[in-house]
Amino acid sequence: MNPKRLLLVVVILAALAVGVRLLSRAGDRGEVATPVPAAAPLLAGDPEQLRSLSLFHQPAGRFVKIERVSPGAWQVAEPFEDRAEPVVVQGALAALFADDWGPAPADWQARSDAELGLEPPRLVVEARFEDGSVAELRVGAPDLSGDAHAAVRAGQRVRLGVRTVRILSRPQEDWRDKRVVAQPNGLQRIAWEPAEGPGFVLQRRDSKWYLYQPFSAPLSPAARAGVARMLGARTEILPEEHIRDEQIERMRAGDTLVLHGNGPPQVVRLRGGAAWSEGRPFLIPVHPEDFAVLQLAPEELRSPLLLDVERDEIVSLRLRRGADELVFRRQGDGWSGPGGLVIIEGDRARGIPPDPMKPYLEDLVRVLCEARNEPRRPVPDAPPAGDLLLSRALAPVERGGQMILWWPGPDGRSLVAVPGARECVPLEGPSLDTVFDDLQKEMQRRAQQ
């Protein structure tokens, strides 16, 4: 054998021998570096059927109980009644119904519960389910590595990761919901009713908020950011003292925020740097700047643009006038029109001239996306001459798109408005009736070629 190869084999065999010796010593000590993932969750049972969760912290003398009030919503039942913090609850459920635990080391069998810190336990978790069954977890002292704790699940000793123990050992105040608005992602309408001055109503469409009353209009980017900040507002202090009757009367005389979602509306009273959610027995301090968007007048909330869509978002457009309809879809760098007509970009290097229809359509999209929401005038009494839909989908659909109605204007331009609006604006460029005629004639001419 080659001497170099022989030396390499000797080194490998020596390393394997050392590794086997180290593993045998670890086995003699009965220690495991990390919990071995098990096939079963830490607690038996269906988490969707969990009714309540109680946590007893023996060293600190703390007790926390949370109860499910509806699908996805929890409340703290003891030591005080309040909404529960969703992130904390979900973290606890994820830890309890995961499989991040391992078998107890062999040398634990010779040790008593007291030696393992299980009698009395440091932490007891009691889970009650809708069918009346109860699952219990008892947590003891950490092992020598500090990476895990002794625990008992279903009457069996196990080795539980320290991260799970930390999640379940949160202070009582961490379980309380510090948000001013509950379940903001499920809201569909916001009504602002100030004690003085004009209010407004916001409506959610898809993932964006729009002004709904006193008129319909997209919100400006700054206003949308303000709404997001308001819905995400949190308090730094959650008092334990219940609100008094005189404080309730004072708050009810202030400004009111009514938030509509899937369930009953939330009513939040705001006054003097404090907020009170009806149904929540605490008066909490808030940062006034989190609610600065409520101080804007409706005119200050609206976007300066007529439509709420970007040019590069448009995938298709549809024009309708009476019984006639024209549909165009983006296809590569160009468009496709009625009857499979292809409107191409062109390629000068290959001698393919650009299609004059492409810039015509691109200019139409640009003018619509850049249309300003001024100067405004009342919508005509007559029915609209037609409508135009800018869509984010290949098949033009109103959901997720932007529709405008148009009327002939007195100066040759079209008057345009979004459906439901009380005001319209003149559109720059040729009238949409002229655009429709030009496109229709060109489509007919090409179809005859």
PDB file of C-alpha atoms in Angstrom, residues 189-194 199-202 256-260:
ATOM      1  CA  ARG A 189     -65.201  49.398   8.074  1.00  0.00           C
ATOM      2  CA  ILE A 190     -64.084  52.210  10.382  1.00  0.00           C
ATOM      3  CA  ALA A 191     -66.426  55.021  11.446  1.00  0.00           C
ATOM      4  CA  TRP A 192     -64.888  58.089  13.093  1.00  0.00           C
ATOM      5  CA  GLU A 193     -67.386  60.093  15.155  1.00  0.00           C
ATOM      6  CA  PRO A 194     -65.639  63.026  16.847  1.00  0.00           C
ATOM      7  CA  GLY A 199     -66.278  62.632  10.862  1.00  0.00           C
ATOM      8  CA  PHE A 200     -65.735  60.100   8.124  1.00  0.00           C
ATOM      9  CA  VAL A 201     -66.132  56.424   7.255  1.00  0.00           C
ATOM     10  CA  LEU A 202     -63.425  54.213   5.782  1.00  0.00           C
ATOM     11  CA  THR A 256     -65.721  57.662  19.280  1.00  0.00           C
ATOM     12  CA  LEU A 257     -64.175  55.113  16.951  1.00  0.00           C
ATOM     13  CA  VAL A 258     -66.488  52.321  15.756  1.00  0.00           C
ATOM     14  CA  LEU A 259     -64.758  49.386  14.089  1.00  0.00           C
ATOM     15  CA  HIS A 260     -66.746  46.791  12.150  1.00  0.00           C
TER      16      HIS A 260
END
